[in-house]
CSV table of C-alpha atoms in Angstrom, one decimal:
chain,number,residue,atom,x,y,z
A,3,UNK,CA,-166.9,-27.0,-65.4
A,4,UNK,CA,-166.2,-29.9,-67.7
A,5,UNK,CA,-170.0,-30.7,-68.3
A,6,UNK,CA,-171.5,-34.1,-68.2
A,7,UNK,CA,-168.8,-36.8,-68.4
A,8,UNK,CA,-169.5,-40.4,-70.0
A,9,UNK,CA,-169.1,-42.8,-67.4
A,10,UNK,CA,-168.5,-45.8,-69.9
A,11,UNK,CA,-165.0,-47.5,-69.3
A,12,UNK,CA,-162.5,-45.8,-71.4
A,13,UNK,CA,-164.8,-43.2,-73.1
A,14,UNK,CA,-164.5,-39.9,-70.9
A,15,UNK,CA,-166.2,-38.2,-73.4
A,16,UNK,CA,-167.9,-34.8,-72.1
A,17,UNK,CA,-170.8,-32.5,-73.0
A,18,UNK,CA,-168.6,-29.7,-73.1
A,19,UNK,CA,-166.1,-31.1,-75.6
A,20,UNK,CA,-168.8,-32.9,-77.7
A,21,UNK,CA,-171.8,-30.7,-77.7
A,22,UNK,CA,-173.6,-32.7,-80.6
A,23,UNK,CA,-173.5,-35.9,-78.4
A,24,UNK,CA,-176.5,-36.4,-76.1
A,25,UNK,CA,-175.9,-37.9,-72.5
A,26,UNK,CA,-178.6,-40.2,-70.7
A,27,UNK,CA,-178.5,-40.5,-66.9
A,28,UNK,CA,-178.3,-43.9,-65.1
A,29,UNK,CA,-182.1,-45.0,-64.5
A,30,UNK,CA,-183.4,-45.4,-61.1
A,31,UNK,CA,-184.9,-48.5,-61.4
A,32,UNK,CA,-183.2,-52.1,-61.4
A,33,UNK,CA,-182.1,-51.4,-64.8
A,34,UNK,CA,-178.9,-49.3,-63.4
A,35,UNK,CA,-177.5,-52.6,-62.4
A,36,UNK,CA,-177.3,-53.8,-65.8
A,37,UNK,CA,-175.9,-50.2,-67.0
A,38,UNK,CA,-173.1,-50.5,-64.5
A,39,UNK,CA,-171.8,-54.2,-65.4
A,40,UNK,CA,-172.2,-53.3,-69.0
A,41,UNK,CA,-170.5,-50.1,-69.0
A,42,UNK,CA,-167.5,-51.8,-67.3
A,43,UNK,CA,-167.1,-49.3,-64.3
A,44,UNK,CA,-168.1,-51.6,-61.5
A,45,UNK,CA,-166.8,-48.8,-58.9
A,46,UNK,CA,-170.5,-47.3,-59.5
A,47,UNK,CA,-171.9,-49.8,-57.5
A,48,UNK,CA,-170.8,-47.8,-54.2
A,49,UNK,CA,-172.6,-44.7,-55.2
A,50,UNK,CA,-176.1,-44.0,-53.9
A,51,UNK,CA,-179.0,-44.3,-56.3
A,52,UNK,CA,-179.4,-40.5,-55.8
A,53,UNK,CA,-175.7,-39.7,-56.8
A,54,UNK,CA,-175.9,-42.6,-59.5
A,55,UNK,CA,-178.7,-40.9,-61.1
A,56,UNK,CA,-176.5,-37.7,-61.9
A,57,UNK,CA,-174.0,-39.9,-63.8
A,58,UNK,CA,-174.1,-40.3,-67.6
A,59,UNK,CA,-173.4,-42.5,-70.4
A,60,UNK,CA,-173.3,-40.9,-74.0
A,61,UNK,CA,-175.2,-42.2,-76.8
A,62,UNK,CA,-172.1,-44.0,-78.6
A,63,UNK,CA,-172.8,-46.8,-76.4
A,64,UNK,CA,-176.6,-47.7,-77.2
A,65,UNK,CA,-177.6,-49.8,-80.2
A,66,UNK,CA,-180.0,-47.8,-82.8
A,67,UNK,CA,-182.9,-49.7,-81.5
A,68,UNK,CA,-182.5,-48.3,-78.1
A,69,UNK,CA,-183.6,-44.8,-79.5
A,70,UNK,CA,-186.9,-43.8,-80.1
A,71,UNK,CA,-185.5,-42.0,-83.2
A,72,UNK,CA,-182.4,-43.4,-84.5
A,73,UNK,CA,-181.7,-40.1,-86.6
A,74,UNK,CA,-182.2,-37.7,-83.7
A,75,UNK,CA,-180.5,-40.1,-80.4
A,76,UNK,CA,-182.3,-37.5,-77.9
A,77,UNK,CA,-184.6,-40.1,-76.1
A,78,UNK,CA,-184.0,-43.5,-74.9
A,79,UNK,CA,-186.5,-46.2,-74.9
A,80,UNK,CA,-187.5,-47.3,-71.4
A,81,UNK,CA,-185.9,-50.5,-72.0
A,82,UNK,CA,-182.7,-49.2,-73.3
A,83,UNK,CA,-179.4,-51.0,-72.3
A,84,UNK,CA,-175.9,-49.9,-73.0
A,85,UNK,CA,-173.4,-52.0,-75.1
A,86,UNK,CA,-171.2,-54.6,-73.0
A,87,UNK,CA,-168.0,-53.5,-72.7
A,88,UNK,CA,-165.7,-54.7,-75.4
A,89,UNK,CA,-168.5,-56.9,-76.8
A,90,UNK,CA,-168.7,-57.1,-80.6
A,91,UNK,CA,-171.8,-55.2,-80.9
A,92,UNK,CA,-170.1,-52.4,-79.4
A,93,UNK,CA,-168.5,-50.2,-82.5
A,94,UNK,CA,-166.3,-48.3,-79.9
A,95,UNK,CA,-163.1,-49.1,-78.6
A,96,UNK,CA,-162.2,-48.2,-74.9
A,97,UNK,CA,-161.2,-44.6,-76.2
A,98,UNK,CA,-164.3,-43.8,-77.9
A,99,UNK,CA,-162.9,-44.2,-81.3
A,100,UNK,CA,-165.0,-46.0,-83.7
A,101,UNK,CA,-163.3,-49.2,-85.1
A,102,UNK,CA,-165.3,-49.7,-88.5
A,103,UNK,CA,-164.8,-46.1,-89.5
A,104,UNK,CA,-163.3,-46.0,-93.2
A,105,UNK,CA,-162.5,-42.7,-93.2
A,106,UNK,CA,-160.3,-43.2,-90.1
A,107,UNK,CA,-158.1,-45.8,-91.9
A,108,UNK,CA,-155.1,-44.5,-93.8
A,109,UNK,CA,-153.0,-46.3,-96.4
A,110,UNK,CA,-149.6,-46.2,-96.2
A,111,UNK,CA,-147.8,-45.9,-99.7
A,112,UNK,CA,-143.8,-46.9,-99.7
A,113,UNK,CA,-142.1,-45.9,-102.9
A,114,UNK,CA,-138.9,-47.9,-103.4
A,115,UNK,CA,-136.2,-46.6,-105.6
A,116,UNK,CA,-135.9,-47.9,-108.9
A,117,UNK,CA,-132.6,-50.0,-109.5
A,118,UNK,CA,-131.1,-50.0,-112.9
A,119,UNK,CA,-128.0,-52.4,-113.8
A,120,UNK,CA,-125.3,-50.8,-116.1
A,121,UNK,CA,-122.4,-52.8,-117.9
A,122,UNK,CA,-118.8,-51.2,-117.7
A,123,UNK,CA,-116.2,-51.5,-120.1
A,124,UNK,CA,-114.5,-54.5,-118.2
A,125,UNK,CA,-117.8,-56.4,-118.6
A,126,UNK,CA,-119.0,-56.2,-115.1
A,127,UNK,CA,-122.4,-55.2,-114.0
A,128,UNK,CA,-122.9,-52.4,-111.9
A,129,UNK,CA,-125.8,-51.4,-109.7
A,130,UNK,CA,-127.0,-47.8,-110.5
A,131,UNK,CA,-129.2,-46.0,-108.0
A,132,UNK,CA,-131.3,-43.2,-109.2
A,133,UNK,CA,-130.2,-39.5,-107.1
A,134,UNK,CA,-133.0,-38.1,-105.3
A,135,UNK,CA,-133.4,-35.4,-107.4
A,136,UNK,CA,-134.2,-37.4,-110.4
A,137,UNK,CA,-137.8,-36.8,-110.5
A,138,UNK,CA,-137.9,-33.2,-109.1
A,139,UNK,CA,-138.1,-30.5,-111.4
A,140,UNK,CA,-135.3,-28.0,-112.1
A,141,UNK,CA,-136.9,-25.2,-110.2
A,142,UNK,CA,-137.1,-27.1,-107.1
A,143,UNK,CA,-133.6,-28.7,-107.7
A,144,UNK,CA,-131.8,-25.4,-107.8
A,145,UNK,CA,-133.7,-24.3,-104.7
A,146,UNK,CA,-132.7,-27.6,-102.8
A,147,UNK,CA,-129.2,-27.1,-103.6
A,148,UNK,CA,-128.9,-23.6,-102.5
A,149,UNK,CA,-130.3,-24.8,-99.4
A,150,UNK,CA,-127.5,-27.6,-99.1
A,151,UNK,CA,-124.9,-25.3,-100.0
A,152,UNK,CA,-125.7,-21.9,-97.7
A,153,UNK,CA,-123.4,-22.0,-95.2
A,154,UNK,CA,-124.2,-22.3,-91.6
A,155,UNK,CA,-124.9,-19.3,-89.2
A,156,UNK,CA,-121.7,-18.7,-87.0
A,157,UNK,CA,-122.8,-18.8,-83.5
A,158,UNK,CA,-119.6,-17.6,-82.2
A,159,UNK,CA,-120.2,-14.2,-83.8
A,160,UNK,CA,-124.0,-14.0,-82.6
A,161,UNK,CA,-122.6,-14.4,-78.9
A,162,UNK,CA,-120.3,-11.9,-79.4
A,163,UNK,CA,-122.7,-9.5,-80.7
A,164,UNK,CA,-125.2,-10.3,-78.0
A,165,UNK,CA,-122.8,-10.2,-75.1
A,166,UNK,CA,-122.4,-6.5,-75.2
A,167,UNK,CA,-121.3,-4.8,-71.8
A,168,UNK,CA,-123.3,-1.8,-70.7
A,169,UNK,CA,-121.7,1.0,-68.6
A,170,UNK,CA,-123.2,-0.1,-65.4
A,171,UNK,CA,-121.6,-3.9,-66.3
A,172,UNK,CA,-118.2,-2.0,-67.2
A,173,UNK,CA,-118.3,0.0,-63.9
A,174,UNK,CA,-118.9,-3.2,-61.8
A,175,UNK,CA,-115.8,-5.1,-63.6
A,176,UNK,CA,-113.6,-2.1,-63.1
A,177,UNK,CA,-114.5,-2.2,-59.4
A,178,UNK,CA,-113.9,-5.8,-59.3
A,179,UNK,CA,-110.5,-5.6,-60.5
A,180,UNK,CA,-109.6,-3.1,-58.1
A,181,UNK,CA,-111.1,-5.1,-55.2
A,182,UNK,CA,-108.8,-8.1,-56.2
A,183,UNK,CA,-106.0,-6.2,-56.5
A,184,UNK,CA,-106.1,-4.8,-53.0
A,185,UNK,CA,-106.7,-8.5,-51.9
A,186,UNK,CA,-103.7,-9.7,-53.7
A,187,UNK,CA,-101.5,-7.1,-52.0
A,188,UNK,CA,-103.2,-8.0,-48.4
A,189,UNK,CA,-102.6,-11.7,-49.1
A,190,UNK,CA,-98.7,-11.1,-50.2
A,191,UNK,CA,-98.4,-8.6,-47.0
A,192,UNK,CA,-99.8,-11.2,-44.7
A,193,UNK,CA,-97.5,-14.0,-46.0
A,194,UNK,CA,-94.4,-11.8,-45.7
A,195,UNK,CA,-95.4,-11.0,-42.0
A,196,UNK,CA,-95.9,-14.8,-41.6
A,197,UNK,CA,-92.5,-15.5,-42.9
A,198,UNK,CA,-91.0,-12.8,-40.4
A,199,UNK,CA,-92.8,-14.3,-37.8
A,200,UNK,CA,-91.4,-17.8,-38.2
A,201,UNK,CA,-87.8,-16.1,-38.7
A,202,UNK,CA,-88.4,-14.4,-35.7
A,203,UNK,CA,-89.2,-17.7,-33.7
A,204,UNK,CA,-86.3,-19.3,-35.2
A,205,UNK,CA,-84.0,-16.8,-34.4
A,206,UNK,CA,-85.0,-16.6,-30.9
A,207,UNK,CA,-84.8,-20.4,-30.4
A,208,UNK,CA,-81.1,-20.0,-31.7
A,209,UNK,CA,-80.2,-17.0,-29.5
A,210,UNK,CA,-81.3,-19.3,-26.3
A,211,UNK,CA,-79.3,-22.1,-27.7
A,212,UNK,CA,-76.1,-19.9,-28.1
A,213,UNK,CA,-76.9,-18.1,-24.8
A,214,UNK,CA,-77.0,-21.7,-22.8
A,215,UNK,CA,-73.7,-23.0,-24.6
A,216,UNK,CA,-70.4,-22.7,-23.0
A,217,UNK,CA,-68.1,-21.1,-25.2
A,218,UNK,CA,-64.2,-21.0,-24.7
A,219,UNK,CA,-63.7,-17.5,-25.1
A,220,UNK,CA,-65.6,-14.1,-25.1
A,221,UNK,CA,-64.6,-13.2,-28.7
A,222,UNK,CA,-65.8,-16.6,-29.9
A,223,UNK,CA,-69.4,-16.0,-28.2
A,224,UNK,CA,-69.3,-12.6,-29.6
A,225,UNK,CA,-69.0,-13.7,-33.0
A,226,UNK,CA,-71.8,-16.2,-32.9
A,227,UNK,CA,-74.1,-13.7,-31.3
A,228,UNK,CA,-73.2,-11.2,-34.1
A,229,UNK,CA,-74.4,-13.6,-36.7
A,230,UNK,CA,-78.0,-13.4,-35.2
A,231,UNK,CA,-78.0,-9.3,-34.9
A,232,UNK,CA,-80.6,-7.6,-36.5
A,233,UNK,CA,-81.0,-3.9,-37.7
A,234,UNK,CA,-83.1,-3.1,-34.5
A,235,UNK,CA,-80.5,-4.3,-32.1
A,236,UNK,CA,-77.1,-2.2,-31.4
A,237,UNK,CA,-73.5,-3.6,-31.5
A,238,UNK,CA,-72.4,-4.8,-27.9
A,239,UNK,CA,-69.1,-3.6,-26.6
A,240,UNK,CA,-67.6,-7.1,-26.9
A,241,UNK,CA,-68.6,-7.2,-30.8
A,242,UNK,CA,-67.0,-3.8,-31.2
A,243,UNK,CA,-63.8,-4.6,-30.0
A,244,UNK,CA,-63.7,-8.0,-32.1
A,245,UNK,CA,-64.7,-6.1,-35.3
A,246,UNK,CA,-62.1,-3.5,-34.6
A,247,UNK,CA,-59.3,-6.0,-33.8
A,248,UNK,CA,-60.1,-7.7,-36.7
A,249,UNK,CA,-60.2,-4.5,-38.9
A,250,UNK,CA,-57.0,-3.3,-37.3
A,251,UNK,CA,-55.0,-6.7,-37.8
A,252,UNK,CA,-56.0,-7.2,-41.6
A,253,UNK,CA,-58.3,-4.7,-43.3
A,254,UNK,CA,-58.3,-7.0,-46.3
A,255,UNK,CA,-59.5,-10.0,-44.4
A,256,UNK,CA,-62.1,-8.0,-42.8
A,257,UNK,CA,-63.4,-7.2,-46.1
A,258,UNK,CA,-63.1,-11.0,-47.6
A,259,UNK,CA,-65.3,-11.8,-44.6
A,260,UNK,CA,-67.9,-9.3,-45.5
A,261,UNK,CA,-67.9,-10.7,-49.1
A,262,UNK,CA,-68.7,-13.9,-47.8
A,263,UNK,CA,-71.8,-12.6,-46.0
A,264,UNK,CA,-70.3,-12.9,-42.6
A,265,UNK,CA,-72.4,-10.5,-40.5
A,266,UNK,CA,-69.8,-7.7,-39.2
A,267,UNK,CA,-70.4,-4.3,-38.7
A,268,UNK,CA,-69.7,-2.2,-42.2
A,269,UNK,CA,-66.5,-0.3,-43.0
A,270,UNK,CA,-68.3,2.9,-42.5
A,271,UNK,CA,-69.2,2.1,-39.3
A,272,UNK,CA,-65.6,0.9,-38.2
A,273,UNK,CA,-64.5,4.2,-39.5
A,274,UNK,CA,-66.9,6.0,-37.4
A,275,UNK,CA,-65.8,4.1,-34.4
A,276,UNK,CA,-62.1,4.6,-35.3
A,277,UNK,CA,-62.9,8.5,-35.4
A,278,UNK,CA,-64.6,8.5,-32.0
A,279,UNK,CA,-61.7,6.5,-30.6
A,280,UNK,CA,-59.2,9.4,-32.0
A,281,UNK,CA,-61.5,12.0,-30.6
A,282,UNK,CA,-61.8,10.8,-27.3
A,283,UNK,CA,-57.7,10.0,-26.9
A,284,UNK,CA,-57.3,13.8,-28.0
A,285,UNK,CA,-59.9,14.8,-25.3
A,286,UNK,CA,-58.2,12.9,-22.8
A,287,UNK,CA,-54.8,14.5,-23.5
């Protein structure tokens, strides 16, 4: 509980915070209307007389004549009425601070630097402002100069010293690195697969076009189809005959085509085919 609270407008003092001050109830007779108007708290008119009797005004808002004993200020005279709000007789402001208290007034003393004039060799007059250390004793001067010269703390070193990784944090960092590597490998593998799928789709489209196209000869068609051959597909009979015929007519021209990255059977496979044909011819004999 905050204790009895002064209902005078802008005061707000309580018996808990100000135990030395006395608080007085609102009267039950007709004087309560004058108390409300003088206090400035017009909202109290809406209260019942019983509730209003439980409201208080502190001693700061009464004149010395309102008390039975001006020194104690414990009891009020039966005709006591508080000061009017913001009246000249009321020595308190809305915040409850005494205006005419000489102890609360503070003098502001401003000292200005002494300006001296000095004449230079050229004859011109110069203003000379004394340093702020001129009126300070030597011991204090040395202390102040040490403070000025002292280096500023390095914040980077502090942050580095604070950011020391523990064993658990290091383990977590290692795990994160390993997982990042796995993710990167998977992403590269997925991108390769996508590239293969795209190539396969393009390859099938070209193959369909070649099959639909009418070539002038079987050799020209087989030559075009050889360029679409993959490792999985074996060479057809027409493609074998074309490759063997080209190699038989000019081995150097065949090698030149291979150097130009024309998709033809390698020399090793052609030699195998030739050996197989020789064996077959011997068996037939």
